Coordinates of C-alpha atoms and ligand atoms in Angstrom, one line a residue:
M1 CA 49.8 146.8 138.7
T2 CA 48.4 146.9 135.2
E3 CA 48.7 143.8 133.1
T4 CA 50.6 144.5 129.9
T5 CA 52.3 141.3 129.2
A6 CA 49.6 139.6 127.2
D7 CA 50.0 141.9 124.2
F8 CA 53.7 142.6 124.6
H9 CA 55.3 139.7 122.7
P10 CA 53.4 137.3 120.5
L11 CA 53.6 133.7 121.6
S12 CA 54.0 130.7 119.3
A13 CA 50.9 128.7 118.3
A14 CA 51.9 125.9 120.7
A15 CA 52.5 128.2 123.7
Q16 CA 49.5 130.6 123.4
P17 CA 46.8 128.1 124.5
I18 CA 49.0 127.2 127.6
F19 CA 49.2 130.9 128.5
D20 CA 45.4 131.3 128.0
T21 CA 44.8 128.4 130.4
V22 CA 47.2 129.8 132.9
R23 CA 45.3 133.1 132.9
S24 CA 41.9 131.6 133.1
L25 CA 42.8 129.2 135.9
N26 CA 44.7 131.9 137.8
P27 CA 42.8 135.1 137.4
N28 CA 44.0 138.3 139.1
E29 CA 47.6 137.1 139.3
P30 CA 49.5 139.6 137.1
E31 CA 53.0 138.9 138.4
F32 CA 52.5 135.2 137.8
H33 CA 51.2 135.8 134.3
Q34 CA 54.2 138.1 133.5
A35 CA 56.7 135.5 134.6
V36 CA 55.1 132.6 132.7
H37 CA 54.6 134.8 129.6
E38 CA 58.3 135.7 129.5
V39 CA 59.4 132.0 129.6
L40 CA 56.9 130.8 127.1
H41 CA 58.0 133.5 124.7
S42 CA 61.7 132.8 125.1
I43 CA 61.3 129.0 124.5
G44 CA 59.3 129.4 121.3
P45 CA 62.3 128.4 119.1
V46 CA 63.0 125.4 121.3
L47 CA 59.5 124.1 121.0
E48 CA 59.6 124.4 117.3
R49 CA 62.9 122.6 117.0
H50 CA 62.0 119.9 119.5
P51 CA 58.3 118.9 119.3
K52 CA 58.8 116.3 122.0
Y53 CA 58.2 118.9 124.7
I54 CA 54.8 119.7 123.3
E55 CA 53.9 116.1 122.5
N56 CA 54.7 115.1 126.1
G57 CA 52.7 117.9 127.7
I58 CA 55.8 119.4 129.4
L59 CA 54.4 122.9 129.3
E60 CA 51.1 122.0 130.8
R61 CA 52.9 120.3 133.7
L62 CA 55.6 123.0 134.1
V63 CA 53.1 125.8 134.7
E64 CA 51.1 123.9 137.3
P65 CA 52.8 123.8 140.7
E66 CA 53.2 120.3 142.1
R67 CA 51.7 121.5 145.4
Q68 CA 50.4 124.7 147.0
I69 CA 50.1 125.1 150.7
I70 CA 48.3 128.1 152.3
F71 CA 48.0 128.3 156.0
R72 CA 47.0 130.4 159.0
V73 CA 49.8 132.1 161.1
P74 CA 48.4 133.3 164.4
W75 CA 50.6 135.2 166.8
I76 CA 50.3 137.6 169.8
D77 CA 51.7 141.1 169.6
D78 CA 53.4 143.0 172.4
S79 CA 50.1 144.5 173.5
G80 CA 48.6 141.1 174.0
R81 CA 46.4 141.3 170.9
L82 CA 46.0 138.3 168.6
R83 CA 47.1 138.8 165.0
V84 CA 46.6 136.5 162.0
N85 CA 48.7 136.4 158.9
R86 CA 48.6 134.1 155.9
G87 CA 51.4 131.7 155.1
Y88 CA 52.4 130.2 151.8
R89 CA 54.7 127.5 150.4
V90 CA 54.4 126.7 146.7
Q91 CA 56.4 123.5 145.9
Y92 CA 56.6 124.1 142.2
N93 CA 58.8 121.5 140.6
S94 CA 61.1 118.7 142.0
A95 CA 62.4 117.1 138.8
L96 CA 65.9 118.2 139.5
G97 CA 66.0 117.9 143.3
P98 CA 64.2 118.9 146.5
Y99 CA 62.2 122.2 146.2
K100 CA 64.4 125.1 146.9
G101 CA 63.6 128.8 147.2
G102 CA 63.3 131.6 149.7
L103 CA 60.6 132.8 152.1
R104 CA 59.4 136.4 151.7
F105 CA 57.8 138.4 154.6
H106 CA 56.3 141.6 153.1
P107 CA 52.8 143.1 153.3
S108 CA 52.5 142.8 149.5
V109 CA 52.8 139.0 149.5
N110 CA 50.0 137.0 147.9
I111 CA 49.6 133.9 145.8
S112 CA 50.5 135.7 142.6
I113 CA 53.8 136.9 144.0
I114 CA 54.7 133.5 145.5
K115 CA 53.8 131.7 142.3
F116 CA 55.8 134.1 140.0
L117 CA 58.8 133.7 142.3
G118 CA 58.4 129.9 142.5
F119 CA 58.1 129.6 138.7
E120 CA 61.2 131.7 138.1
Q121 CA 63.0 129.6 140.7
I122 CA 62.6 126.4 138.7
F123 CA 64.7 127.8 135.8
K124 CA 67.2 129.7 138.0
N125 CA 67.9 126.6 140.0
A126 CA 68.3 124.5 136.8
L127 CA 70.8 127.1 135.6
T128 CA 73.0 126.6 138.6
G129 CA 73.7 123.1 137.4
Q130 CA 73.0 121.8 140.9
G131 CA 70.4 119.2 142.1
I132 CA 67.7 121.6 143.3
G133 CA 64.0 121.9 142.3
G134 CA 62.0 125.1 142.5
G135 CA 59.7 126.5 145.3
K136 CA 58.9 129.7 147.2
G137 CA 57.0 130.7 150.2
G138 CA 56.3 133.5 152.6
S139 CA 53.7 135.6 154.3
N140 CA 52.0 139.0 154.2
F141 CA 53.6 139.7 157.6
D142 CA 55.4 143.1 157.7
P143 CA 58.6 142.9 159.9
H144 CA 59.0 146.7 159.7
G145 CA 58.3 148.3 163.0
K146 CA 57.9 145.0 164.9
S147 CA 59.8 144.3 168.0
E148 CA 62.4 141.5 168.2
A149 CA 59.9 139.5 170.4
E150 CA 57.1 140.0 167.8
V151 CA 59.3 138.8 164.9
M152 CA 60.4 135.8 167.0
R153 CA 56.8 134.8 167.9
F154 CA 55.7 135.2 164.2
C155 CA 58.6 133.1 163.0
Q156 CA 57.8 130.4 165.5
S157 CA 54.2 130.3 164.6
F158 CA 55.1 130.2 160.9
M159 CA 57.4 127.2 161.4
N160 CA 54.8 125.5 163.6
E161 CA 53.0 124.8 160.3
L162 CA 55.8 124.8 157.8
Y163 CA 57.8 122.1 159.5
R164 CA 55.4 119.4 158.3
H165 CA 56.2 120.3 154.7
I166 CA 60.0 120.7 154.6
G167 CA 63.0 118.4 154.9
E168 CA 66.5 117.9 153.6
H169 CA 65.2 115.7 150.8
T170 CA 61.8 117.4 150.3
D171 CA 62.0 121.2 150.5
V172 CA 64.7 123.5 151.8
P173 CA 63.6 127.1 152.2
A174 CA 65.9 130.1 152.6
G175 CA 65.6 133.9 153.0
D176 CA 64.2 136.6 150.7
I177 CA 62.7 140.1 151.3
G178 CA 62.1 140.5 155.0
V179 CA 63.8 137.2 155.9
G180 CA 67.5 137.3 156.8
G181 CA 69.7 135.6 159.3
R182 CA 67.6 136.7 162.3
E183 CA 64.4 135.1 160.9
I184 CA 66.1 132.0 159.7
G185 CA 67.5 131.6 163.2
Y186 CA 64.1 131.8 164.9
M187 CA 62.6 129.4 162.4
F188 CA 65.4 126.9 162.7
G189 CA 65.1 127.0 166.5
M190 CA 61.4 126.3 166.4
Y191 CA 61.9 123.4 163.9
R192 CA 64.5 121.9 166.3
K193 CA 62.1 122.2 169.2
I194 CA 59.1 120.7 167.5
T195 CA 61.0 117.7 165.9
N196 CA 63.7 117.2 168.5
R197 CA 66.1 116.9 165.6
H198 CA 69.0 119.2 164.8
E199 CA 68.7 118.8 161.0
S200 CA 71.0 121.4 159.4
G201 CA 69.7 120.5 156.0
I202 CA 66.2 121.9 156.4
L203 CA 67.0 125.6 155.9
T204 CA 69.8 127.6 154.3
G205 CA 71.1 131.0 155.2
K206 CA 71.9 129.7 158.7
G207 CA 74.4 131.4 161.0
I208 CA 78.0 130.5 160.4
G209 CA 78.4 129.0 163.9
W210 CA 75.5 126.6 163.5
G211 CA 75.5 125.1 160.0
G212 CA 75.6 128.1 157.8
A213 CA 78.0 128.5 154.9
Q214 CA 80.6 131.1 154.2
V215 CA 79.7 133.6 151.5
R216 CA 75.9 132.7 151.6
T217 CA 75.1 136.1 153.0
E218 CA 77.1 137.9 150.3
A219 CA 76.3 135.5 147.4
T220 CA 73.4 137.1 145.6
G221 CA 74.9 140.6 145.5
Y222 CA 78.4 139.3 144.7
G223 CA 77.1 137.0 142.1
A224 CA 75.2 139.7 140.3
V225 CA 78.4 141.7 140.0
F226 CA 80.4 138.7 138.8
F227 CA 77.8 138.3 136.1
V228 CA 78.3 142.0 135.0
Q229 CA 82.0 141.3 134.9
S230 CA 81.4 138.3 132.6
M231 CA 79.1 140.3 130.3
L232 CA 81.6 143.2 130.1
A233 CA 84.5 140.8 129.4
V234 CA 82.8 139.6 126.3
H235 CA 83.2 143.1 125.0
G236 CA 86.7 143.6 126.3
Q237 CA 85.6 145.9 129.2
T238 CA 86.0 145.8 133.0
L239 CA 84.2 147.4 136.0
E240 CA 87.2 149.6 136.7
G241 CA 86.1 153.2 137.1
K242 CA 82.4 152.5 136.2
R243 CA 79.6 154.4 138.0
V244 CA 77.1 151.9 139.4
A245 CA 73.5 152.5 140.6
V246 CA 72.1 149.9 143.0
S247 CA 68.5 150.0 144.2
G248 CA 67.4 148.6 147.6
S249 CA 69.5 148.6 150.7
G250 CA 68.9 145.0 151.9
N251 CA 70.9 141.8 151.6
V252 CA 71.3 141.8 147.8
A253 CA 72.0 145.6 147.5
I254 CA 74.6 145.8 150.2
Y255 CA 76.8 143.0 148.8
A256 CA 76.4 144.1 145.2
I257 CA 77.8 147.5 146.3
E258 CA 80.6 145.8 148.2
K259 CA 81.7 143.6 145.3
A260 CA 81.4 146.4 142.7
Q261 CA 83.7 148.6 144.9
Q262 CA 86.1 145.7 145.4
L263 CA 86.4 145.3 141.6
G264 CA 87.2 149.0 141.1
A265 CA 83.8 150.5 140.3
R266 CA 82.1 153.3 142.2
A267 CA 78.7 152.4 143.6
I268 CA 76.9 155.7 144.2
T269 CA 73.3 154.9 145.1
A270 CA 71.1 152.9 147.5
S271 CA 67.3 153.1 148.2
D272 CA 64.4 151.8 150.2
S273 CA 60.7 152.3 149.9
S274 CA 61.0 155.9 151.2
G275 CA 63.4 157.2 148.5
Y276 CA 67.0 157.0 147.4
I277 CA 70.4 158.4 148.4
V278 CA 73.2 159.5 146.0
D279 CA 76.8 159.6 147.2
D280 CA 79.1 160.7 144.4
A281 CA 82.2 159.9 146.4
G282 CA 81.1 156.2 146.5
I283 CA 78.9 154.6 149.1
D284 CA 80.4 154.3 152.6
L285 CA 79.6 150.6 153.1
G286 CA 80.4 150.6 156.8
L287 CA 77.8 153.4 157.4
L288 CA 75.2 151.7 155.2
R289 CA 75.6 148.4 157.0
Q290 CA 75.4 150.1 160.4
I291 CA 72.1 151.8 159.5
K292 CA 70.5 148.9 157.7
E293 CA 71.9 145.7 159.3
V294 CA 72.5 146.9 162.8
E295 CA 70.0 149.7 163.5
R296 CA 67.4 148.5 160.9
G297 CA 66.9 152.2 160.1
R298 CA 65.7 154.1 157.0
I299 CA 67.9 155.1 154.1
V300 CA 67.5 158.9 154.9
E301 CA 69.8 158.3 157.9
Y302 CA 72.7 157.7 155.5
A303 CA 72.4 161.2 154.0
N304 CA 71.9 162.7 157.5
R305 CA 75.3 161.3 158.6
R306 CA 77.4 161.4 155.5
P307 CA 78.7 164.8 154.2
G308 CA 78.2 165.2 150.5
A309 CA 75.4 162.6 150.2
R310 CA 71.8 163.6 149.5
F311 CA 68.5 161.9 150.0
V312 CA 65.7 162.2 147.4
E313 CA 62.4 161.4 149.1
G314 CA 60.1 159.3 146.9
G315 CA 62.5 159.7 144.0
N316 CA 63.3 157.4 141.2
V317 CA 66.9 156.1 141.6
W318 CA 67.2 155.4 137.9
E319 CA 67.3 159.1 137.1
V320 CA 71.0 159.1 138.3
P321 CA 73.4 158.9 135.4
V322 CA 75.5 155.7 135.6
D323 CA 77.3 153.1 133.5
I324 CA 75.8 150.1 135.2
A325 CA 72.5 149.5 137.0
V326 CA 71.8 146.7 139.5
P327 CA 68.1 146.8 140.5
S328 CA 68.1 144.9 143.8
A329 CA 64.8 145.8 145.6
T330 CA 61.6 144.2 144.2
Q331 CA 59.6 143.2 141.2
N332 CA 58.6 145.8 138.5
E333 CA 60.6 148.6 140.2
L334 CA 62.2 149.7 136.9
N335 CA 59.6 150.6 134.2
L336 CA 59.9 151.9 130.6
D337 CA 60.4 155.5 131.6
S338 CA 63.2 154.5 134.0
A339 CA 64.8 152.4 131.3
R340 CA 64.6 155.3 128.8
M341 CA 66.3 157.6 131.4
L342 CA 69.1 155.1 132.0
I343 CA 69.6 154.6 128.2
A344 CA 69.6 158.4 127.6
N345 CA 72.3 158.7 130.3
G346 CA 74.5 156.1 128.6
V347 CA 74.0 153.0 130.7
R348 CA 76.1 150.1 129.4
A349 CA 74.9 147.1 131.4
V350 CA 71.9 146.2 133.6
A351 CA 72.0 143.1 135.9
E352 CA 68.9 142.2 137.9
G353 CA 69.8 141.5 141.5
A354 CA 66.1 141.3 142.4
N355 CA 63.6 139.0 140.9
M356 CA 61.8 140.5 137.8
P357 CA 62.6 144.1 138.8
S358 CA 62.3 145.3 135.2
T359 CA 58.9 145.4 133.4
P360 CA 58.8 143.6 130.1
E361 CA 58.7 147.0 128.3
A362 CA 61.9 148.1 130.1
V363 CA 63.6 144.9 129.1
G364 CA 62.6 145.4 125.5
A365 CA 64.0 149.0 125.6
F366 CA 67.3 147.8 126.9
Q367 CA 67.6 145.1 124.3
D368 CA 66.6 147.4 121.5
S369 CA 69.3 149.8 122.6
D370 CA 72.0 147.1 122.8
V371 CA 72.4 147.6 126.6
L372 CA 73.8 144.4 128.0
F373 CA 70.9 143.0 130.0
A374 CA 71.1 140.1 132.6
P375 CA 67.7 138.8 133.8
G376 CA 67.4 137.9 137.5
K377 CA 67.1 134.2 137.0
A378 CA 70.7 134.3 135.7
A379 CA 72.2 137.3 137.5
N380 CA 70.9 136.6 141.0
A381 CA 71.3 132.8 140.9
G382 CA 74.5 133.0 143.0
G383 CA 72.4 133.1 146.2
V384 CA 70.6 129.8 145.6
G385 CA 73.8 128.3 144.1
T386 CA 75.6 129.0 147.3
S387 CA 72.6 127.7 149.3
A388 CA 73.2 124.4 147.4
L389 CA 76.8 124.5 148.6
E390 CA 75.5 125.0 152.1
M391 CA 73.4 121.9 151.7
S392 CA 76.4 119.8 150.5
Q393 CA 78.5 121.0 153.4
N394 CA 75.7 120.1 155.8
A395 CA 75.3 116.7 154.3
S396 CA 79.0 115.9 154.3
R397 CA 79.7 117.8 157.6
Q398 CA 82.4 119.8 155.9
R399 CA 83.1 123.5 156.4
W400 CA 84.7 125.4 153.5
N401 CA 86.6 128.7 154.1
F402 CA 85.6 132.1 152.6
D403 CA 88.1 132.1 149.7
H404 CA 87.2 128.6 148.6
S405 CA 83.5 129.4 148.8
E406 CA 83.8 132.6 146.9
Q407 CA 85.8 130.9 144.2
K408 CA 83.0 128.3 143.9
L409 CA 80.5 131.2 143.6
R410 CA 82.6 132.8 140.9
D411 CA 82.7 129.5 139.0
I412 CA 78.9 129.1 139.3
M413 CA 78.3 132.6 137.9
T414 CA 80.8 132.1 135.0
D415 CA 79.1 128.8 134.1
I416 CA 75.6 130.4 134.2
H417 CA 76.8 133.3 132.1
D418 CA 78.4 130.9 129.5
A419 CA 75.4 128.6 129.4
S420 CA 73.0 131.5 128.8
F421 CA 75.3 133.0 126.2
R422 CA 75.7 129.8 124.3
A423 CA 72.0 128.9 124.4
A424 CA 71.1 132.3 123.0
E425 CA 73.7 131.7 120.2
R426 CA 72.3 128.2 119.5
Y427 CA 68.9 129.6 118.9
G428 CA 69.9 132.5 116.8
T429 CA 69.6 135.4 119.3
P430 CA 73.2 136.1 120.2
G431 CA 73.6 138.4 123.2
D432 CA 70.1 137.9 124.4
Y433 CA 70.6 136.7 128.0
V434 CA 66.9 136.6 128.7
A435 CA 66.3 134.0 125.9
G436 CA 69.5 132.2 126.7
A437 CA 68.8 131.8 130.5
N438 CA 65.2 130.7 129.9
I439 CA 66.2 128.2 127.2
A440 CA 69.2 126.7 129.1
G441 CA 67.1 126.4 132.3
F442 CA 64.1 125.0 130.5
E443 CA 66.0 122.4 128.6
R444 CA 67.5 121.0 131.8
V445 CA 64.3 120.7 133.7
A446 CA 62.2 119.6 130.7
D447 CA 64.6 116.8 129.9
A448 CA 64.5 115.6 133.5
M449 CA 60.7 115.6 133.4
L450 CA 60.7 113.7 130.1
A451 CA 63.1 111.1 131.6
Q452 CA 61.0 110.7 134.7
G453 CA 57.6 110.0 133.0
V454 CA 54.2 111.3 133.5
I455 CA 54.0 112.1 137.2
Ligands
NDP501 P1 65.8 142.6 151.9 O1 64.6 142.5 152.7 O2 67.1 142.4 152.5 O3 65.9 144.1 151.2 C1 64.9 144.5 150.4 C2 65.2 145.9 150.0 O4 64.3 146.3 148.9 C3 64.9 146.9 151.1 O5 65.8 148.0 151.0 C4 63.5 147.3 150.9 O6 63.1 148.6 151.4 C5 63.4 147.4 149.4 N1 62.1 147.1 148.9 C6 61.4 145.9 149.1 N2 60.1 146.0 148.7 C7 60.0 147.3 148.2 C8 59.0 148.0 147.5 N3 57.8 147.4 147.3 N4 59.3 149.2 147.1 C9 60.5 149.8 147.3 N5 61.5 149.2 147.9 C10 61.3 147.9 148.3 O7 65.6 141.6 150.6 P2 66.7 141.0 149.7 O8 67.9 142.0 149.5 O9 67.0 139.7 150.2 O10 65.9 140.8 148.3 C11 65.9 141.9 147.3 C12 65.5 141.3 146.0 O11 66.4 140.2 145.6 C13 64.1 140.6 146.0 O12 63.5 140.7 144.7 C14 64.5 139.1 146.2 O13 63.5 138.2 145.7 C15 65.7 139.0 145.3 N6 66.6 137.9 145.6 C16 67.1 137.7 146.9 C17 68.0 136.7 147.2 C18 68.7 136.5 148.5 O14 69.6 135.7 148.6 N7 68.4 137.3 149.5 C19 68.3 135.7 146.1 C20 67.8 136.0 144.8 C21 67.0 137.1 144.6 P3 62.1 148.7 152.6 O15 62.9 148.3 153.8 O16 61.8 150.2 152.7 O17 61.0 147.8 152.3

């Protein structure tokens, strides 16, 4: 990835030296720089109005993780060969509560990716209004093409180190790319064996039968669509009849498609790293789930089995004309050219289901064209918000039903929308959800840090 952020938006005089230090202390970490730059840019007006944040060194402390753990993950493959991967857990900020954030298993994982995700997570978690700090972890392990037994052995080895660093009141990981219910199950099992304790509160995203919460699986995708609903409502519009493009075909994508369809829209695309499918009749969710969740197959299978659908190998899903786009695969998957195509085709709203899927240039293009744009830290916060609900249910030994849990998720998303909207207005950038989300998240965590002293 080329680094473009440094020259994209000017930073305030107070923020620029912080960013320069971040770059010199963390060289070759472009995703991390990109995430920090965006937040420092957004909070410029807050720093100007409230010098206390600068005077008390909040920025210097915020950009430096409280703790970074890197460890060896050895495991034996099915042919008896020893393999070694690298494991990470970055415990970024615990001013608002125990560290909370997912684990990503993907070959691209490195310290830059984990730090960008952990940094974003601080503000996202603050936005949910719940008592959760920010953290992230994962490994460069690639679950694709591995047998069940290999995935299990890897997860067990990963937990064999991670268990020392997590806990209900310390750090509560969850899933992310490559980590779903199956992997959480294997990791939870290993934790229980090592510690001889059935502590539900150490991971979220657990199975419904053994401590998991209703709606957690659906929460991120559903939440992103609820956020679109709120943005459209400000302009007196609804999802009814809208054409929606979703990228990815994993956890976030599948449930974004489901909720968009339940609310009267027509979701017509899905993708994976091999290409995308278009189904003008609307995605057959049962078929997509069968291929992706049950068979763990490739997206081309969908077009092979569904009359009228087509597969575009290696294609760019954003070339499909739609009213709404929900990028739900990975970081920087939607660049300036893609944004221009979406805009030329009349896109009305973009909500990031994934973390940082749009490049800074793409975000700028959407905002310059008055496209409603929801950044990931607001639009995909329903996942972690519902994880916090799972934590409360574990702590109180309660079990909420689906409808109650979905209503809670809806309330969380409405509150995040409104908090971001209001913060943008307060600082003179109405309709700018990027600024609003960063400011609202920053104020909450920075005030907690101020109150808790220099630690
Ligand atoms: P999954 O592993 O379930 O699905 C990921 C999907 O994205 C797959 O279809 C995958 O295709 C595709 N993808 C991943 N990496 C790439 C890549 N480099 N190029 C092209 N396609 C890619 O992950 P999730 O759905 O859980 O996560 C998706 C995004 O949402 C991530 O950015 C994650 O951080 C974010 N997110 C997830 C939350 C959650 O609750 N799960 C919460 C908040 C944010 P393939 O199989 O070919 O790799």
